[in-house]
Every structure is written in structure tokens, then in C-alpha cells.
mmCIF file of C-alpha atoms in Angstrom:
data_model
loop_
_atom_site.group_PDB
_atom_site.id
_atom_site.type_symbol
_atom_site.label_atom_id
_atom_site.label_comp_id
_atom_site.label_asym_id
_atom_site.label_seq_id
_atom_site.Cartn_x
_atom_site.Cartn_y
_atom_site.Cartn_z
ATOM 1 C CA MET B 18 -101.228 52.121 -129.854
ATOM 2 C CA LYS B 19 -99.106 53.032 -126.850
ATOM 3 C CA ARG B 20 -100.793 54.298 -123.673
ATOM 4 C CA SER B 21 -99.079 57.575 -124.240
ATOM 5 C CA SER B 22 -100.732 57.782 -127.473
ATOM 6 C CA TYR B 23 -104.357 57.222 -125.834
ATOM 7 C CA LEU B 24 -103.478 59.938 -123.255
ATOM 8 C CA ALA B 25 -102.478 62.110 -126.066
ATOM 9 C CA ALA B 26 -106.140 61.397 -127.827
ATOM 10 C CA ILE B 27 -108.096 61.989 -124.906
ATOM 11 C CA CYS B 28 -105.965 65.583 -123.926
ATOM 12 C CA LEU B 29 -107.035 66.426 -127.713
ATOM 13 C CA ALA B 30 -110.486 65.377 -127.750
ATOM 14 C CA LEU B 31 -111.075 67.218 -124.458
ATOM 15 C CA SER B 32 -109.128 70.589 -125.443
ATOM 16 C CA PRO B 33 -112.280 72.441 -126.973
ATOM 17 C CA LEU B 34 -114.002 72.021 -123.698
ATOM 18 C CA PHE B 35 -111.157 73.245 -121.652
ATOM 19 C CA SER B 36 -111.399 76.795 -122.089
ATOM 20 C CA GLN B 37 -113.587 79.709 -123.364
ATOM 21 C CA ALA B 38 -112.688 82.983 -124.544
ATOM 22 C CA SER B 39 -113.555 86.031 -122.733
ATOM 23 C CA VAL B 40 -114.527 89.632 -123.796
ATOM 24 C CA ILE B 41 -113.129 92.644 -121.763
ATOM 25 C CA TYR B 42 -115.155 95.731 -121.344
ATOM 26 C CA GLN B 43 -113.304 98.978 -120.302
ATOM 27 C CA TRP B 44 -114.440 102.848 -119.204
ATOM 28 C CA GLU B 45 -113.467 105.648 -121.361
ATOM 29 C CA ALA B 46 -114.263 109.055 -119.813
ATOM 30 C CA THR B 47 -116.156 111.273 -122.167
ATOM 31 C CA ASN B 48 -115.690 114.433 -119.688
ATOM 32 C CA GLY B 49 -113.413 115.977 -116.955
ATOM 33 C CA GLU B 50 -115.939 115.848 -113.997
ATOM 34 C CA THR B 51 -115.611 114.023 -110.866
ATOM 35 C CA PRO B 52 -114.237 111.412 -109.869
ATOM 36 C CA ARG B 53 -111.451 112.161 -112.490
ATOM 37 C CA GLY B 54 -109.158 109.318 -113.605
ATOM 38 C CA ILE B 55 -111.145 106.172 -112.784
ATOM 39 C CA THR B 56 -110.507 102.892 -114.583
ATOM 40 C CA LEU B 57 -113.213 100.019 -114.730
ATOM 41 C CA GLU B 58 -112.393 96.807 -116.530
ATOM 42 C CA LEU B 59 -115.311 94.184 -116.553
ATOM 43 C CA GLU B 60 -114.529 90.770 -118.107
ATOM 44 C CA PHE B 61 -117.510 88.333 -119.269
ATOM 45 C CA ASP B 62 -117.323 85.106 -120.990
ATOM 46 C CA GLU B 63 -118.658 85.158 -124.550
ATOM 47 C CA GLN B 64 -121.888 83.230 -124.318
ATOM 48 C CA THR B 65 -123.036 85.964 -121.784
ATOM 49 C CA VAL B 66 -122.056 88.579 -124.136
ATOM 50 C CA ALA B 67 -123.869 86.994 -127.189
ATOM 51 C CA GLY B 68 -127.201 86.556 -124.979
ATOM 52 C CA GLY B 69 -127.584 90.068 -125.081
ATOM 53 C CA GLU B 70 -128.009 91.203 -121.379
ATOM 54 C CA PHE B 71 -126.483 90.453 -117.699
ATOM 55 C CA ASP B 72 -128.468 90.897 -114.587
ATOM 56 C CA LEU B 73 -126.798 90.093 -111.239
ATOM 57 C CA PHE B 74 -127.153 90.757 -107.615
ATOM 58 C CA PHE B 75 -124.373 89.251 -105.452
ATOM 59 C CA GLU B 76 -123.464 89.941 -101.991
ATOM 60 C CA GLN B 77 -120.353 88.489 -100.718
ATOM 61 C CA GLY B 78 -120.666 85.922 -97.686
ATOM 62 C CA ASP B 79 -124.373 85.233 -98.195
ATOM 63 C CA GLY B 80 -123.574 81.606 -99.461
ATOM 64 C CA ALA B 81 -125.176 82.061 -102.923
ATOM 65 C CA PRO B 82 -123.159 80.684 -105.734
ATOM 66 C CA LEU B 83 -121.237 82.963 -108.113
ATOM 67 C CA ALA B 84 -123.020 84.007 -111.027
ATOM 68 C CA GLN B 85 -121.896 82.596 -114.415
ATOM 69 C CA GLY B 86 -120.891 85.141 -117.078
ATOM 70 C CA LEU B 87 -119.061 87.816 -115.145
ATOM 71 C CA LEU B 88 -115.513 86.473 -114.601
ATOM 72 C CA ALA B 89 -113.654 89.440 -113.348
ATOM 73 C CA LEU B 90 -113.903 93.140 -112.628
ATOM 74 C CA ARG B 91 -111.434 95.832 -111.761
ATOM 75 C CA TYR B 92 -111.883 99.395 -110.611
ATOM 76 C CA THR B 93 -109.671 101.722 -109.321
ATOM 77 C CA PHE B 94 -109.034 105.576 -108.890
ATOM 78 C CA PRO B 95 -105.858 107.945 -108.532
ATOM 79 C CA ASN B 96 -103.684 107.270 -105.298
ATOM 80 C CA MET B 97 -106.326 104.550 -104.483
ATOM 81 C CA GLY B 98 -103.867 102.164 -103.018
ATOM 82 C CA GLU B 99 -105.244 98.561 -103.816
ATOM 83 C CA ALA B 100 -107.656 98.087 -106.403
ATOM 84 C CA MET B 101 -111.514 96.758 -106.223
ATOM 85 C CA ARG B 102 -111.111 93.078 -107.510
ATOM 86 C CA TRP B 103 -113.880 90.474 -107.885
ATOM 87 C CA SER B 104 -113.320 87.401 -109.550
ATOM 88 C CA VAL B 105 -115.166 83.955 -110.179
ATOM 89 C CA LEU B 106 -111.747 82.233 -109.718
ATOM 90 C CA GLY B 107 -111.183 84.042 -106.385
ATOM 91 C CA ASN B 108 -114.803 83.408 -105.184
ATOM 92 C CA GLY B 109 -115.915 87.061 -105.397
ATOM 93 C CA PHE B 110 -114.464 90.408 -103.866
ATOM 94 C CA ALA B 111 -110.130 90.227 -102.866
ATOM 95 C CA SER B 112 -111.293 92.015 -99.938
ATOM 96 C CA GLU B 113 -113.869 89.069 -99.064
ATOM 97 C CA LEU B 114 -116.802 91.681 -98.430
ATOM 98 C CA GLY B 115 -118.879 93.625 -100.650
ATOM 99 C CA ARG B 116 -122.082 93.757 -103.125
ATOM 100 C CA LEU B 117 -122.704 94.032 -106.929
ATOM 101 C CA ASP B 118 -125.452 94.872 -108.423
ATOM 102 C CA MET B 119 -125.738 94.924 -112.342
ATOM 103 C CA GLN B 120 -128.723 95.221 -114.911
ATOM 104 C CA LEU B 121 -126.311 95.620 -118.367
ATOM 105 C CA ARG B 122 -127.086 94.974 -122.084
ATOM 106 C CA PHE B 123 -124.614 94.097 -124.528
ATOM 107 C CA GLY B 124 -125.005 96.488 -127.342
ATOM 108 C CA ASP B 125 -124.288 95.290 -130.902
ATOM 109 C CA ASN B 126 -122.359 98.282 -131.345
ATOM 110 C CA GLY B 127 -119.638 97.243 -128.595
ATOM 111 C CA PHE B 128 -120.700 99.345 -125.897
ATOM 112 C CA LEU B 129 -122.593 98.260 -122.506
ATOM 113 C CA SER B 130 -125.801 100.301 -121.355
ATOM 114 C CA GLY B 131 -127.505 99.945 -118.055
ATOM 115 C CA SER B 132 -126.491 100.504 -114.411
ATOM 116 C CA MET B 133 -124.236 98.741 -112.084
ATOM 117 C CA TYR B 134 -123.433 99.295 -108.277
ATOM 118 C CA LEU B 135 -120.171 98.126 -107.001
ATOM 119 C CA ASN B 136 -118.699 98.074 -103.354
ATOM 120 C CA ASP B 137 -115.990 95.998 -101.810
ATOM 121 C CA GLY B 138 -116.509 97.049 -98.193
ATOM 122 C CA TYR B 139 -113.978 100.114 -98.722
ATOM 123 C CA HIS B 140 -114.710 101.754 -102.033
ATOM 124 C CA HIS B 141 -118.286 102.069 -104.029
ATOM 125 C CA ILE B 142 -119.107 103.569 -107.222
ATOM 126 C CA GLU B 143 -122.784 103.793 -109.036
ATOM 127 C CA LEU B 144 -122.980 104.274 -112.604
ATOM 128 C CA VAL B 145 -126.041 104.638 -114.725
ATOM 129 C CA SER B 146 -126.518 104.741 -118.308
ATOM 130 C CA SER B 147 -128.448 107.094 -120.951
ATOM 131 C CA GLY B 148 -128.299 105.083 -124.201
ATOM 132 C CA ARG B 149 -124.401 104.254 -124.186
ATOM 133 C CA ILE B 150 -123.408 107.010 -122.090
ATOM 134 C CA PHE B 151 -122.789 106.192 -118.596
ATOM 135 C CA THR B 152 -122.687 108.868 -115.612
ATOM 136 C CA VAL B 153 -121.079 108.283 -112.154
ATOM 137 C CA VAL B 154 -124.260 108.625 -109.846
ATOM 138 C CA ASP B 155 -122.188 108.506 -106.867
ATOM 139 C CA ALA B 156 -118.651 107.300 -105.823
ATOM 140 C CA ASN B 157 -116.925 107.149 -102.440
ATOM 141 C CA SER B 158 -113.876 105.681 -100.340
ATOM 142 C CA ASP B 159 -113.133 104.707 -96.802
ATOM 143 C CA ALA B 160 -109.755 106.419 -98.435
ATOM 144 C CA GLU B 161 -109.455 109.998 -99.572
ATOM 145 C CA MET B 162 -110.366 110.784 -103.477
ATOM 146 C CA VAL B 163 -108.417 113.620 -103.591
ATOM 147 C CA GLY B 164 -106.499 112.419 -106.311
ATOM 148 C CA ALA B 165 -109.831 112.199 -108.353
ATOM 149 C CA GLY B 166 -110.998 115.722 -107.413
ATOM 150 C CA CYS B 167 -113.129 114.397 -104.490
ATOM 151 C CA PRO B 168 -111.782 116.038 -101.185
ATOM 152 C CA TRP B 169 -112.868 114.146 -97.861
ATOM 153 C CA VAL B 170 -115.803 116.148 -96.722
ATOM 154 C CA VAL B 171 -118.643 114.579 -95.157
ATOM 155 C CA ASP B 172 -121.368 114.034 -97.845
ATOM 156 C CA TYR B 173 -119.302 115.572 -100.521
ATOM 157 C CA ASP B 174 -121.038 114.795 -104.136
ATOM 158 C CA CYS B 175 -118.399 113.222 -105.940
ATOM 159 C CA SER B 176 -120.433 112.370 -109.167
ATOM 160 C CA GLY B 177 -120.985 113.776 -112.602
ATOM 161 C CA ALA B 178 -118.213 111.939 -114.726
ATOM 162 C CA THR B 179 -119.483 110.480 -117.841
ATOM 163 C CA GLY B 180 -118.189 108.031 -120.283
ATOM 164 C CA VAL B 181 -118.562 104.811 -122.387
ATOM 165 C CA ILE B 182 -117.940 101.306 -121.402
ATOM 166 C CA GLU B 183 -116.635 99.870 -124.543
ATOM 167 C CA ARG B 184 -115.519 96.145 -125.902
ATOM 168 C CA ILE B 185 -112.043 95.876 -126.429
ATOM 169 C CA ASP B 186 -110.445 92.559 -128.064
ATOM 170 C CA ASN B 187 -110.855 89.380 -126.613
ATOM 171 C CA VAL B 188 -108.348 88.193 -124.540
ATOM 172 C CA ALA B 189 -106.667 84.565 -123.801
ATOM 173 C CA GLU B 190 -108.781 81.715 -123.256
ATOM 174 C CA VAL B 191 -109.915 80.934 -119.239
ATOM 175 C CA PRO B 192 -110.637 77.494 -118.055
ATOM 176 C CA GLU B 193 -114.210 76.663 -117.077
ATOM 177 C CA PRO B 194 -114.307 74.784 -113.840
ATOM 178 C CA GLY B 195 -116.585 72.071 -115.111
ATOM 179 C CA SER B 196 -114.243 71.256 -118.129
ATOM 180 C CA LEU B 197 -111.336 71.247 -115.547
ATOM 181 C CA ALA B 198 -113.428 68.561 -113.543
ATOM 182 C CA LEU B 199 -114.004 66.695 -116.771
ATOM 183 C CA PHE B 200 -110.359 66.610 -117.918
ATOM 184 C CA GLY B 201 -109.253 65.648 -114.416
ATOM 185 C CA ALA B 202 -111.837 63.057 -114.502
ATOM 186 C CA GLY B 203 -110.383 61.539 -117.768
ATOM 187 C CA LEU B 204 -106.616 61.642 -116.435
ATOM 188 C CA LEU B 205 -107.743 59.756 -113.189
ATOM 189 C CA ALA B 206 -109.432 57.068 -115.863
ATOM 190 C CA VAL B 207 -106.311 56.685 -117.719
ATOM 191 C CA ALA B 208 -104.142 56.362 -114.725
ATOM 192 C CA ARG B 209 -106.398 53.667 -113.331
ATOM 193 C CA TRP B 210 -106.415 51.914 -116.737
ATOM 194 C CA ARG B 211 -102.390 51.957 -116.627
ATOM 195 C CA ARG B 212 -102.248 50.512 -113.305
ATOM 196 C CA LYS B 213 -104.249 47.512 -114.469
ATOM 197 C CA ALA B 214 -102.431 47.041 -117.553
ATOM 198 C CA LEU B 215 -98.876 46.782 -115.515
ATOM 199 C CA ARG B 216 -100.416 44.271 -112.913
#
């Protein structure tokens, strides 16, 4: 058997470990209250969704490892500028500061329930559900939220929007850090074996 065949066999054997499918949940408004026009997208790994619940408290810079399960999130409102982004691969918030506090349940019906607070140091939003209907309890931003129907006024109550956070189709598979390390170790072993064989 040729060395290239050995390498191909190793890659094929490791390919199931190399990636995992992710599941996307998206906000869909059910009324026209403020803040209007928001978007919220949460990406979880399938194992977390199958487990039925997800609890997370994360504060950027506290030295704690990123929680497994939540892969990414993205939040925007009209004329926001830079979106709020958080990802495992990015080691937390793109802004490099902020806090997440989530207590979520994954319903068999494809909807999330629970509560969440998202804050990247520039924008924040808090949502709480009754059943599968989430209500925005508070939203604010260092930028004006006029596009979302919330004028720049001290202590203005930007809340009242309701919506569901619903599962949509699975997206492309994403690499698991542990699997990438295993794959790299396999490639290193093949390279050393090849070097010894050529001597």
C-alpha cells in the first residue's frame, strides 16, 4: 500500500470526528412594539439542542473557558452600525468586552423558551419568555435606537416587542477544536513515519 493511500485512509477514518452539525434559531417578531426591526440569531451544536436545555453565564475577560454548546450569536437593530457578535472561534465578543446570561430550553416544537441578557459593552438586550413567546424587557445602546422606534432620551423605556425564537434548517458542519487537534496529530505522525521511511 502506498504512503498516500495510508494518508487517505487516516483522513477518511477521522472525518466523522472532524465536524459537527450546528442548529440555528432566529427571532421572528409577533407584534410592532419597540424595539422594532431587531434581528437575533443563535447557533448551537446539535448535542446541546438534543440535551433540551442550556444555561450560561459568560463575562468577557474573566478567564473562564468558553461554554460548549453556544457556537455563535448575532444581534442587530435598524441603523445599528456594527452588529453585536459572539462566537466560540472568536473567543467571545467581537468587541472584546461584554456579558451573556442565558437560561434556555429547547422545545420539541422547534421553539426556544427561557430568558437571556446580551451585552457587548455598546448594546444590550434582555428577553424573557412566557411559554414560547419572548418579550423584550429592556433594550438600549450607546448608539441611538431611533430606527428601532426608541429615541435617545435618558431612561426611555425601549421594550414591549414580542416574538418567537424558532429553529431553522441546520447549516454546514463546523470543525470541533478537539477534532482538529486529533487530525493534526495524525498528520504529524504520518509525516514522521514518512521521514523515517525515506532514510
